Amino acid sequence: MKKLLFFTACCLAMALGSFAQIPALERVEPMFWWVGMHNPNLQLIVHGSNIATRKVELNYPGVKLVAVHKVENPNYLFLDLRIFSGTTPGTFPIKFIKAGEKPLTYSYTLKARDHSQGRAQGVTNKDLIYLIMPDRFANGDKANDSFSNLREQGIHRDSMFSRHGGDLQGIMDHLDYLKDLGVTAIWLTPEIENDEPHASYHGYAVTDYYKVDPRYGTNDLYKKFVEKCHSMGLKVVKDLVHNHAGTEGYTILDMPMKSWVHQWPKYTKSNFKYEAEMDIHGSAMDRKLMLDGWFDHRMADMNENNPYVQNFLTQNHIWWIEYAGVDGLRLDTYPYNDPAYMAKWAVDVKNEFPRLSIFGEVLTPQPVTQAYFTQGNTVNRGFDTHLPGVTDGAIKDAIYEALNGNDGWADGVNRLYGLVAQDFLYQDATRNVVFLDNHDMSRMLSMVNEDINKYKSAMAMLMTLRGVPQMYYGDEILMKNYSNPDGLVREDFPGGWYGDKKNKFTADGRDDKENDAFNYVKTLANYRKNTAALQTGKMTQYIPEKGIYVYFRYDDKKTVMVVYNSTDKEQTTATSRYYERIKGAKNAKNIITGESQDLSKLTIGAKSTLVLELANSK
Ligand code: CA
């Protein structure tokens, strides 16, 4: 999530109790829960006008009200519940009692957990993730385009900062397209409510942690979306933002206590320097600014050292996973969070959902800086982050250097070779998410100067290098642009809206170049989907020679050879040097063309890549 530069907002009034116009009992969250959770403890946040002046009563077999916490703001109570194992699902009243008044009652439900096989199944190196901004993919329901009770009104497709009307229904209407392309997992930028007055479409300024933004649909529709994906063999990645909250949410407008967010005398932003967190020579203030500084005026920095905040966030995330059955989590702005809390969070979540997968947004060209945040590394921290993988920004940069740079001892394609050689830094580099672009970055086609050979080589590397590949919506139809401002890389998918002149979801709507790109991606993605060697297989790479970079992915059934010519001219190369992996095979199948290829000599076009399946593969 990149900071938003295009509007200014006044600093927040961080006073407590300034949120006068609320009902006596405004909300209880999580609004329901489950029996049979690994962690028997549940902390309810109760918001209502002077709710702290009331006594709390609760009677249900197997549930104990352990503690009632009053905090600085009398509009809050925090209730500690313990739900004993063997408790029967059911509904019971929680009463808020004041002498001389009728008690306020919240009807609390404990549901049975859903242990179905297809839920929370994990997104791994067997998958191909497709990233979608829900506002910009397809508008499947015009009735939810705008709501009079939300701060930002209407849809304005001619403005990159406004809402465009895309929604969950639009995505559900195009799952066949994604399935056909060879995608196996869908990552949506946050679909929860962002009721901000401007540029609310991006989703990273949450205003209601428990509600899908009405412009995308309902909670129920989100659950149906996940179920429909599962029924089609597709998985879902949910995007979580621990670090900051939108300034129009109830816990920010009327904070439970001053320490709910990081407070500064005046607006103070993060220095955005990951190194400040790990630097043994670093300044304490630089570290504090990195972690506690705000990401943006409109994004309050959550105080993750506050145990109430910890419970609030962790329970919300567990609630969504159990409610909707999502398979993987992407953690926004990972390095900006409190490291100890995030480590505890990961353990708490995995205790409830052992198969669930997690990756953190970490964006740096430095593999060491990136590896610092991953599971198994305790250097300079003293404890494990329990973060299985990160968005592999280092390999992305190295791929672009291999495509665009000039060959040199440590430059050009040697950069990529050298980067892959540093995979020892990770407990398991195959848990990293490999990507070429996303909603914050220039699109891949623009990054390779619209050179179709480079585009195809980039896609080939994405699908064949180790890790979990992730592509960005529209790259398969040659959408392009530089991320300045970022709205330029968040354009609507042509054909997603009623009345669009072109529908690029169909072959007829795409021109020849777009179909060539689409078919290339589709062929590779579907090949990868059916080739375990490219998913979980080992990798052997060779030192580049004359600008040619060769690596193999293999298991006991198949060997796939990838040959990239980084130079500007066609080259022919002998293959005897690769005997360790070729193992006497004479021929190979070109995965893109389907043609048989004599393996003794290979001819590779400028900036092009061959993906070959060796004939001795069983
Ligand atoms: Ca809509």
PDB file of N, CA, C and O in Angstrom, residues 334-357:
ATOM      1  N   TYR A 334       3.584  -4.945   5.989  1.00  0.00           N
ATOM      2  CA  TYR A 334       4.015  -5.807   7.087  1.00  0.00           C
ATOM      3  C   TYR A 334       5.091  -5.183   7.987  1.00  0.00           C
ATOM      4  O   TYR A 334       4.957  -5.198   9.210  1.00  0.00           O
ATOM      5  N   PRO A 335       6.163  -4.594   7.427  1.00  0.00           N
ATOM      6  CA  PRO A 335       7.246  -4.128   8.306  1.00  0.00           C
ATOM      7  C   PRO A 335       6.863  -2.967   9.222  1.00  0.00           C
ATOM      8  O   PRO A 335       7.596  -2.673  10.159  1.00  0.00           O
ATOM      9  N   TYR A 336       5.737  -2.316   8.957  1.00  0.00           N
ATOM     10  CA  TYR A 336       5.350  -1.153   9.759  1.00  0.00           C
ATOM     11  C   TYR A 336       4.649  -1.554  11.057  1.00  0.00           C
ATOM     12  O   TYR A 336       4.379  -0.724  11.910  1.00  0.00           O
ATOM     13  N   ASN A 337       4.331  -2.840  11.168  1.00  0.00           N
ATOM     14  CA  ASN A 337       3.616  -3.319  12.354  1.00  0.00           C
ATOM     15  C   ASN A 337       4.566  -3.609  13.502  1.00  0.00           C
ATOM     16  O   ASN A 337       5.763  -3.789  13.306  1.00  0.00           O
ATOM     17  N   ASP A 338       3.996  -3.700  14.706  1.00  0.00           N
ATOM     18  CA  ASP A 338       4.796  -4.088  15.863  1.00  0.00           C
ATOM     19  C   ASP A 338       5.246  -5.544  15.684  1.00  0.00           C
ATOM     20  O   ASP A 338       4.403  -6.445  15.584  1.00  0.00           O
ATOM     21  N   PRO A 339       6.556  -5.809  15.644  1.00  0.00           N
ATOM     22  CA  PRO A 339       7.030  -7.166  15.314  1.00  0.00           C
ATOM     23  C   PRO A 339       6.570  -8.234  16.310  1.00  0.00           C
ATOM     24  O   PRO A 339       6.209  -9.336  15.895  1.00  0.00           O
ATOM     25  N   ALA A 340       6.584  -7.916  17.595  1.00  0.00           N
ATOM     26  CA  ALA A 340       6.211  -8.931  18.599  1.00  0.00           C
ATOM     27  C   ALA A 340       4.729  -9.285  18.472  1.00  0.00           C
ATOM     28  O   ALA A 340       4.341 -10.458  18.561  1.00  0.00           O
ATOM     29  N   TYR A 341       3.913  -8.273  18.257  1.00  0.00           N
ATOM     30  CA  TYR A 341       2.482  -8.556  18.091  1.00  0.00           C
ATOM     31  C   TYR A 341       2.244  -9.409  16.849  1.00  0.00           C
ATOM     32  O   TYR A 341       1.476 -10.373  16.874  1.00  0.00           O
ATOM     33  N   MET A 342       2.907  -9.071  15.756  1.00  0.00           N
ATOM     34  CA  MET A 342       2.676  -9.820  14.520  1.00  0.00           C
ATOM     35  C   MET A 342       3.102 -11.287  14.657  1.00  0.00           C
ATOM     36  O   MET A 342       2.480 -12.183  14.075  1.00  0.00           O
ATOM     37  N   ALA A 343       4.155 -11.519  15.424  1.00  0.00           N
ATOM     38  CA  ALA A 343       4.606 -12.901  15.653  1.00  0.00           C
ATOM     39  C   ALA A 343       3.545 -13.669  16.444  1.00  0.00           C
ATOM     40  O   ALA A 343       3.191 -14.804  16.097  1.00  0.00           O
ATOM     41  N   LYS A 344       3.035 -13.028  17.467  1.00  0.00           N
ATOM     42  CA  LYS A 344       1.991 -13.664  18.290  1.00  0.00           C
ATOM     43  C   LYS A 344       0.730 -13.871  17.454  1.00  0.00           C
ATOM     44  O   LYS A 344       0.074 -14.917  17.518  1.00  0.00           O
ATOM     45  N   TRP A 345       0.397 -12.868  16.655  1.00  0.00           N
ATOM     46  CA  TRP A 345      -0.786 -12.943  15.784  1.00  0.00           C
ATOM     47  C   TRP A 345      -0.705 -14.181  14.878  1.00  0.00           C
ATOM     48  O   TRP A 345      -1.681 -14.921  14.734  1.00  0.00           O
ATOM     49  N   ALA A 346       0.473 -14.377  14.263  1.00  0.00           N
ATOM     50  CA  ALA A 346       0.613 -15.493  13.312  1.00  0.00           C
ATOM     51  C   ALA A 346       0.401 -16.834  14.018  1.00  0.00           C
ATOM     52  O   ALA A 346      -0.245 -17.734  13.470  1.00  0.00           O
ATOM     53  N   VAL A 347       0.922 -16.945  15.229  1.00  0.00           N
ATOM     54  CA  VAL A 347       0.751 -18.188  15.986  1.00  0.00           C
ATOM     55  C   VAL A 347      -0.726 -18.378  16.341  1.00  0.00           C
ATOM     56  O   VAL A 347      -1.290 -19.468  16.176  1.00  0.00           O
ATOM     57  N   ASP A 348      -1.367 -17.311  16.792  1.00  0.00           N
ATOM     58  CA  ASP A 348      -2.786 -17.395  17.180  1.00  0.00           C
ATOM     59  C   ASP A 348      -3.666 -17.811  15.992  1.00  0.00           C
ATOM     60  O   ASP A 348      -4.586 -18.615  16.138  1.00  0.00           O
ATOM     61  N   VAL A 349      -3.386 -17.259  14.831  1.00  0.00           N
ATOM     62  CA  VAL A 349      -4.198 -17.563  13.648  1.00  0.00           C
ATOM     63  C   VAL A 349      -3.952 -18.996  13.170  1.00  0.00           C
ATOM     64  O   VAL A 349      -4.883 -19.739  12.857  1.00  0.00           O
ATOM     65  N   LYS A 350      -2.673 -19.390  13.155  1.00  0.00           N
ATOM     66  CA  LYS A 350      -2.355 -20.756  12.696  1.00  0.00           C
ATOM     67  C   LYS A 350      -2.887 -21.813  13.670  1.00  0.00           C
ATOM     68  O   LYS A 350      -3.206 -22.937  13.264  1.00  0.00           O
ATOM     69  N   ASN A 351      -2.992 -21.455  14.949  1.00  0.00           N
ATOM     70  CA  ASN A 351      -3.570 -22.392  15.909  1.00  0.00           C
ATOM     71  C   ASN A 351      -5.025 -22.716  15.571  1.00  0.00           C
ATOM     72  O   ASN A 351      -5.493 -23.819  15.804  1.00  0.00           O
ATOM     73  N   GLU A 352      -5.727 -21.731  15.020  1.00  0.00           N
ATOM     74  CA  GLU A 352      -7.133 -21.960  14.661  1.00  0.00           C
ATOM     75  C   GLU A 352      -7.253 -22.597  13.274  1.00  0.00           C
ATOM     76  O   GLU A 352      -8.192 -23.354  13.027  1.00  0.00           O
ATOM     77  N   PHE A 353      -6.332 -22.251  12.378  1.00  0.00           N
ATOM     78  CA  PHE A 353      -6.442 -22.694  10.973  1.00  0.00           C
ATOM     79  C   PHE A 353      -5.074 -23.203  10.500  1.00  0.00           C
ATOM     80  O   PHE A 353      -4.325 -22.464   9.830  1.00  0.00           O
ATOM     81  N   PRO A 354      -4.745 -24.432  10.824  1.00  0.00           N
ATOM     82  CA  PRO A 354      -3.383 -24.920  10.564  1.00  0.00           C
ATOM     83  C   PRO A 354      -2.967 -24.907   9.089  1.00  0.00           C
ATOM     84  O   PRO A 354      -1.783 -24.756   8.791  1.00  0.00           O
ATOM     85  N   ARG A 355      -3.905 -25.050   8.155  1.00  0.00           N
ATOM     86  CA  ARG A 355      -3.515 -25.130   6.733  1.00  0.00           C
ATOM     87  C   ARG A 355      -3.449 -23.764   6.060  1.00  0.00           C
ATOM     88  O   ARG A 355      -2.934 -23.621   4.952  1.00  0.00           O
ATOM     89  N   LEU A 356      -4.026 -22.772   6.699  1.00  0.00           N
ATOM     90  CA  LEU A 356      -4.078 -21.423   6.132  1.00  0.00           C
ATOM     91  C   LEU A 356      -2.665 -20.922   5.779  1.00  0.00           C
ATOM     92  O   LEU A 356      -1.720 -21.204   6.497  1.00  0.00           O
ATOM     93  N   SER A 357      -2.541 -20.176   4.695  1.00  0.00           N
ATOM     94  CA  SER A 357      -1.231 -19.630   4.334  1.00  0.00           C
ATOM     95  C   SER A 357      -1.213 -18.119   4.551  1.00  0.00           C
ATOM     96  O   SER A 357      -2.252 -17.461   4.522  1.00  0.00           O
TER      97      SER A 357
END
